[in-house]
Coordinates of C-alpha atoms and ligand atoms in Angstrom, one line a residue:
M27 CA 100.9 103.2 94.3
K28 CA 98.5 100.3 92.9
K29 CA 95.5 100.0 94.7
I30 CA 94.1 96.5 96.3
L31 CA 90.6 95.8 98.0
T32 CA 89.0 93.0 99.3
G33 CA 85.6 92.3 101.4
L34 CA 84.1 89.7 103.5
K35 CA 80.5 88.9 103.7
P36 CA 79.3 88.7 107.4
T37 CA 77.1 85.6 107.2
G38 CA 78.0 82.9 109.7
E39 CA 81.6 83.3 111.7
L40 CA 84.7 84.1 110.0
T41 CA 86.7 80.8 109.4
L42 CA 90.4 79.8 109.1
G43 CA 89.6 79.6 105.2
N44 CA 88.7 83.4 105.1
Y45 CA 91.7 84.2 107.1
I46 CA 94.1 82.2 104.7
G47 CA 92.1 83.1 101.5
A48 CA 91.6 86.9 102.1
I49 CA 92.8 88.4 105.5
K50 CA 96.3 87.1 105.5
Q51 CA 97.0 88.2 101.9
M52 CA 95.8 91.5 102.5
K53 CA 98.2 91.7 105.5
Q54 CA 101.1 90.5 103.3
L55 CA 100.3 93.1 100.8
Q56 CA 99.4 96.3 102.8
D57 CA 102.8 97.5 102.7
Q58 CA 103.1 97.6 99.0
Y59 CA 99.7 98.9 98.0
D60 CA 96.9 101.4 98.7
S61 CA 94.7 99.0 100.5
Y62 CA 91.2 98.7 101.3
L63 CA 89.2 96.2 103.4
F64 CA 85.5 96.3 104.3
V65 CA 82.8 94.4 105.7
A66 CA 80.4 93.3 102.6
D67 CA 77.2 93.4 104.9
L68 CA 75.0 94.6 102.1
H69 CA 76.0 91.2 100.5
A70 CA 74.8 89.4 103.6
L71 CA 71.2 90.4 102.8
T72 CA 70.9 88.3 99.8
V73 CA 69.7 85.4 102.1
P74 CA 67.4 86.0 105.0
Q75 CA 69.3 87.3 108.3
N76 CA 68.5 87.9 111.9
P77 CA 69.0 91.5 112.4
S78 CA 70.7 91.1 115.8
D79 CA 73.1 88.4 114.9
L80 CA 74.0 90.4 111.9
R81 CA 74.6 93.3 113.9
R82 CA 76.9 91.4 116.3
R83 CA 78.8 89.7 113.4
I84 CA 79.3 92.9 111.8
R85 CA 81.5 94.4 114.6
D86 CA 83.2 91.1 115.2
F87 CA 84.2 91.1 111.5
L88 CA 85.6 94.5 111.7
A89 CA 87.4 93.9 115.1
L90 CA 88.9 91.0 113.7
Y91 CA 90.3 92.5 110.6
I92 CA 92.4 94.7 112.8
A93 CA 93.2 92.0 115.3
C94 CA 94.5 89.9 112.3
G95 CA 97.1 92.7 111.8
I96 CA 95.3 94.8 109.2
D97 CA 96.9 98.1 110.0
P98 CA 94.6 100.9 110.1
N99 CA 97.1 103.4 109.1
K100 CA 97.9 101.4 105.8
N101 CA 94.3 100.5 105.1
L102 CA 91.0 102.1 104.6
I103 CA 88.8 99.8 106.8
Y104 CA 85.0 100.4 106.7
L105 CA 81.6 99.1 106.6
Q106 CA 79.9 98.8 103.0
S107 CA 76.5 99.7 104.2
E108 CA 77.8 103.4 105.6
N109 CA 78.6 104.1 102.0
E110 CA 75.2 105.0 100.4
F111 CA 77.0 105.7 96.7
I112 CA 77.8 102.3 96.5
P113 CA 74.5 100.7 96.0
A114 CA 73.5 103.9 93.7
I115 CA 76.7 103.0 91.7
S116 CA 75.5 99.2 91.5
W117 CA 72.4 100.4 89.8
L118 CA 74.2 102.5 87.1
L119 CA 76.1 99.4 86.5
E120 CA 73.3 96.8 86.8
C121 CA 71.8 98.8 83.5
S122 CA 75.3 97.7 81.8
T123 CA 75.2 94.1 82.9
Y124 CA 73.5 91.5 80.8
Y125 CA 70.9 89.0 82.4
G126 CA 72.5 86.3 80.8
E127 CA 76.0 87.1 82.5
A128 CA 74.5 87.6 86.0
S129 CA 72.3 84.1 85.7
R130 CA 75.7 82.4 84.5
M131 CA 77.4 83.0 87.9
I132 CA 78.3 79.6 89.4
Q133 CA 77.4 80.8 93.1
F134 CA 74.0 82.1 91.8
K135 CA 73.3 78.8 90.1
E136 CA 74.2 76.9 93.2
K137 CA 72.6 79.1 95.7
S138 CA 69.3 79.5 94.0
K139 CA 68.8 75.6 93.9
Q140 CA 69.2 75.6 97.7
H141 CA 66.1 78.0 98.2
S142 CA 62.7 77.6 96.5
N143 CA 62.1 81.3 96.7
F144 CA 65.1 83.4 96.3
S145 CA 65.7 87.2 96.4
V146 CA 66.5 89.3 93.3
G147 CA 69.6 90.2 95.2
L148 CA 71.0 86.7 94.9
L149 CA 71.1 87.4 91.2
T150 CA 72.3 91.0 91.1
Y151 CA 74.9 90.6 94.1
P152 CA 78.0 90.4 91.6
V153 CA 77.0 93.6 90.3
L154 CA 77.0 95.3 93.7
M155 CA 80.6 93.4 94.1
A156 CA 81.7 95.2 91.0
A157 CA 80.7 98.5 92.4
D158 CA 82.6 97.8 95.5
I159 CA 85.8 97.5 93.4
L160 CA 85.3 99.8 90.6
Y161 CA 84.3 102.9 92.6
A162 CA 87.9 103.2 94.0
D163 CA 89.6 102.3 90.8
I164 CA 91.1 99.1 92.4
D165 CA 94.0 97.4 90.5
L166 CA 94.0 94.0 92.4
V167 CA 91.6 92.3 94.4
P168 CA 93.0 89.4 96.6
V169 CA 90.4 86.8 97.0
G170 CA 89.8 83.0 97.2
I171 CA 89.3 81.0 93.9
D172 CA 85.4 80.8 94.6
Q173 CA 85.4 84.5 93.8
K174 CA 87.4 84.8 90.8
Q175 CA 84.3 84.7 88.4
H176 CA 82.8 87.8 90.2
V177 CA 85.9 89.6 89.7
E178 CA 86.0 88.8 85.9
L179 CA 82.4 90.0 85.5
A180 CA 83.4 93.3 87.2
R181 CA 86.1 93.6 84.7
D182 CA 83.7 92.8 81.8
I183 CA 81.1 95.3 83.1
A184 CA 83.9 98.0 83.4
I185 CA 85.4 97.3 80.0
R186 CA 81.9 97.9 78.6
F187 CA 81.1 100.9 80.5
N188 CA 84.3 102.5 79.4
K189 CA 83.6 101.7 75.9
N190 CA 80.1 103.1 75.9
Y191 CA 80.5 106.2 77.9
G192 CA 84.2 107.0 77.7
D193 CA 87.4 106.0 80.2
T194 CA 85.7 105.8 83.8
F195 CA 87.0 102.7 85.3
V196 CA 90.5 101.0 86.1
I197 CA 90.1 97.4 85.0
P198 CA 90.8 95.1 88.1
E199 CA 92.3 91.9 88.3
A200 CA 91.7 88.9 90.6
L201 CA 94.8 87.8 92.8
I202 CA 94.5 84.5 94.0
S203 CA 97.3 83.3 96.4
E204 CA 99.2 80.1 95.5
T205 CA 99.0 78.4 98.7
G206 CA 95.7 78.0 100.2
T207 CA 93.6 79.0 97.4
K208 CA 90.8 77.0 98.9
I209 CA 90.8 75.5 102.3
K210 CA 88.7 72.6 102.8
D211 CA 86.3 71.2 105.3
L212 CA 88.1 69.0 107.6
K213 CA 85.5 66.3 107.8
D214 CA 84.7 66.6 104.0
P215 CA 87.9 67.7 102.2
T216 CA 86.2 67.7 98.9
K217 CA 84.1 70.9 100.0
K218 CA 85.2 74.2 100.7
M219 CA 85.6 75.2 104.5
S220 CA 82.6 77.5 104.8
K221 CA 81.1 79.4 107.5
S222 CA 77.5 78.1 106.9
E223 CA 78.7 74.5 107.1
E224 CA 76.3 72.2 109.1
N225 CA 79.1 70.1 110.4
P226 CA 80.9 72.3 113.1
N227 CA 83.8 69.9 113.4
G228 CA 85.0 70.7 110.0
V229 CA 85.2 74.2 110.1
I230 CA 87.8 76.1 112.3
L231 CA 86.4 79.5 113.5
M232 CA 88.5 82.3 114.0
L233 CA 87.3 82.6 117.7
D234 CA 87.4 78.9 118.5
E235 CA 89.1 78.1 121.7
E236 CA 92.3 76.2 121.8
N237 CA 90.9 72.8 122.8
A238 CA 88.3 72.9 120.0
I239 CA 90.9 73.6 117.6
R240 CA 93.2 70.8 118.5
K241 CA 90.3 68.4 118.5
K242 CA 89.1 69.4 114.9
I243 CA 92.7 69.2 113.6
M244 CA 93.2 65.7 115.3
G245 CA 90.0 64.6 114.1
A246 CA 90.5 65.8 110.4
T247 CA 89.5 62.9 107.9
T248 CA 92.6 61.7 106.1
D249 CA 93.5 58.4 104.3
S250 CA 95.3 55.1 105.3
E251 CA 98.3 55.4 103.2
M252 CA 100.3 57.2 106.1
S253 CA 102.5 59.4 104.2
V254 CA 102.6 63.1 104.3
H255 CA 102.7 63.5 100.4
F256 CA 100.6 66.1 98.6
D257 CA 97.9 64.7 96.2
E258 CA 94.7 66.8 96.1
E259 CA 92.8 63.8 94.3
K260 CA 93.9 60.8 95.9
K261 CA 94.8 62.5 99.5
P262 CA 92.4 65.5 99.9
G263 CA 92.4 65.3 103.5
I264 CA 96.3 65.3 103.9
S265 CA 96.6 67.7 101.2
N266 CA 94.3 70.1 102.8
L267 CA 96.2 70.1 106.2
M268 CA 99.5 70.8 104.1
N269 CA 97.9 73.9 102.5
I270 CA 97.0 75.3 106.0
Y271 CA 100.3 74.4 107.2
A272 CA 102.1 75.9 104.2
A273 CA 99.9 79.2 104.5
L274 CA 100.6 79.6 108.1
K275 CA 104.0 78.9 108.4
E276 CA 105.0 80.3 104.9
K277 CA 106.7 77.1 103.9
T278 CA 106.5 75.3 100.4
I279 CA 104.6 72.0 99.8
D280 CA 108.0 70.5 99.1
E281 CA 109.6 71.8 102.3
I282 CA 106.5 70.3 104.2
E283 CA 107.1 66.9 102.4
T284 CA 110.8 66.8 103.5
E285 CA 110.0 68.0 106.9
F286 CA 107.5 65.0 107.6
Q287 CA 109.1 62.4 105.6
G288 CA 108.9 58.9 107.6
E289 CA 106.5 60.6 110.4
N290 CA 103.0 59.6 110.8
Y291 CA 99.8 61.6 110.6
G292 CA 99.5 62.0 114.4
T293 CA 103.0 63.9 114.6
F294 CA 101.9 65.7 111.4
K295 CA 98.5 66.9 112.7
K296 CA 99.9 68.0 116.0
K297 CA 102.2 70.4 114.3
V298 CA 99.4 71.8 112.0
A299 CA 97.4 72.2 115.3
D300 CA 100.3 74.1 117.0
A301 CA 100.5 76.3 113.9
V302 CA 96.8 77.2 114.0
V303 CA 96.7 78.0 117.8
E304 CA 100.0 79.9 117.6
T305 CA 98.2 82.1 114.8
L306 CA 94.6 82.2 116.2
L307 CA 95.3 82.9 120.0
P308 CA 97.1 86.3 119.7
I309 CA 94.6 87.5 117.3
Q310 CA 91.6 86.5 119.6
E311 CA 93.3 88.4 122.5
R312 CA 93.7 91.5 120.2
Y313 CA 90.2 91.1 119.2
H314 CA 88.7 91.1 122.6
E315 CA 90.6 94.4 123.5
L316 CA 89.2 96.2 120.4
L317 CA 85.6 94.7 120.5
H318 CA 84.0 97.4 122.8
S319 CA 86.7 100.1 122.4
N320 CA 86.4 103.7 121.0
E321 CA 89.5 102.9 118.9
L322 CA 87.5 100.8 116.6
D323 CA 85.0 103.4 116.1
H324 CA 87.5 106.1 115.4
I325 CA 89.0 103.7 112.7
L326 CA 85.9 103.3 110.9
D327 CA 84.7 106.9 111.0
Q328 CA 87.6 107.8 109.2
G329 CA 87.6 104.9 106.9
I330 CA 84.1 105.8 105.9
A331 CA 84.6 109.2 105.5
K332 CA 87.1 108.7 102.7
S333 CA 85.5 105.9 101.1
R334 CA 82.2 108.1 100.8
K335 CA 84.1 110.9 99.5
I336 CA 85.8 108.8 96.6
A337 CA 82.5 106.9 95.8
K338 CA 80.8 110.3 95.4
N339 CA 83.0 111.5 93.1
K340 CA 82.8 108.1 91.0
Y341 CA 79.0 108.2 91.2
Q342 CA 78.9 111.9 90.0
D343 CA 81.3 111.1 87.0
M344 CA 79.2 108.0 85.8
A345 CA 75.8 109.9 86.1
K346 CA 77.2 112.8 84.2
K347 CA 78.6 110.6 81.4
M348 CA 75.3 108.7 81.1
G349 CA 73.3 111.9 81.0
L350 CA 71.7 112.0 84.1
E351 CA 71.7 115.8 84.4
R352 CA 69.2 118.6 84.9
Ligands
TYM550 P1 83.0 85.5 101.3 O1 82.5 86.4 102.2 O2 82.2 84.4 100.9 O3 84.4 85.0 101.4 C1 85.6 86.1 101.8 C2 86.6 85.8 101.2 O4 87.3 84.3 101.8 C3 87.7 83.7 100.7 N1 87.2 82.3 101.3 C4 88.1 81.3 101.2 N2 89.4 81.2 100.7 C5 89.8 80.1 100.9 N3 89.3 79.0 101.4 C6 88.2 78.8 101.8 N4 87.7 77.8 102.3 C7 87.4 80.4 101.8 N5 86.3 80.6 102.0 C8 86.2 81.8 101.7 C9 86.6 84.1 99.6 O5 87.2 83.8 98.4 C10 86.6 85.6 99.7 O6 87.8 86.0 99.1 N6 81.3 88.3 97.4 C11 82.5 88.2 98.5 C12 82.6 89.3 99.2 C13 82.9 90.7 98.6 C14 84.0 91.1 97.9 C15 83.7 92.3 97.3 C16 85.3 90.5 97.8 C17 81.8 91.7 98.5 N7 82.3 92.6 97.7 C18 84.8 92.9 96.6 C19 86.2 91.2 97.0 C20 85.7 92.5 96.4 C21 81.9 87.0 99.3 O7 81.0 86.6 99.5 O8 83.0 86.4 100.0

């Protein structure tokens, strides 16, 4: 059975963009693949974090994964920082990564511009992401398009390591879903819907209340044309709402255009809001049940035990091949 894996970084709150870009894909694929889903908490440390906020968000994320329908019997669900072999593997991989490669990453270039003093972790973070993937011999990595470049770096590092030290890693591939590859901000549909967005009305959080969800969608920026037609360049707002609707209702863009032919934007937005509410409310209910339960800890204990065992074997194999022996 082929293996898939993905992770989400607990910075800011989980959004509808994360759900459509990563979690929903994992849910659809969990029956066909051996699946791994983790909270990438070590990645959160690349920018300053308040420890108590981070602690709360980690548990929120884990509970939300399961509430979203990620089945613990079909997925290995774990917390990255509980697997100490992953940063150890990352160090070995860093020594097979060129500075030029890491500094060319778009996310590094963008984020390093935002801070006058940024951490070395911001530069080496894609190598840690490579370790997250490579330790478990993953075939496919379902991510949003913004992470594609990082998965490609993981491939390059794996190919180089295999060439220098002998066959060690499976070469992974990014899996980008056709619909909803990049859900945009509702107020500024040229930007991605992002957890750290300053304008809260442009972002739907997984734990938003029904009224807030409806208000945000009804207030989404559109154009003056009044036709539900897909054109990401000329009509980014409507196209974004169509992407959201397509992903949640599992419809094609053509089907949506036919469904809303002659309808005004108000009618369409209301349907999009209904679809989001129908998706999120049951998830929120299950999330509240799980948050303080033993069930959650039981799932995580099982997940991390397996993950550590796999990572330990990979670390030992790599270290030996690299000459790290008595
Ligand atoms: P992160 O936490 O920024 O995002 C988590 C996942 O959600 C996707 N995503 C989106 N997809 C569609 N529309 C959006 N608006 C949107 N916003 C976010 C992202 O593409 C991503 O798939 N470095 C990673 C976490 C990570 C990881 C890994 C992922 C660490 N190790 C190993 C895969 C494999 C990150 O920061 O994602």
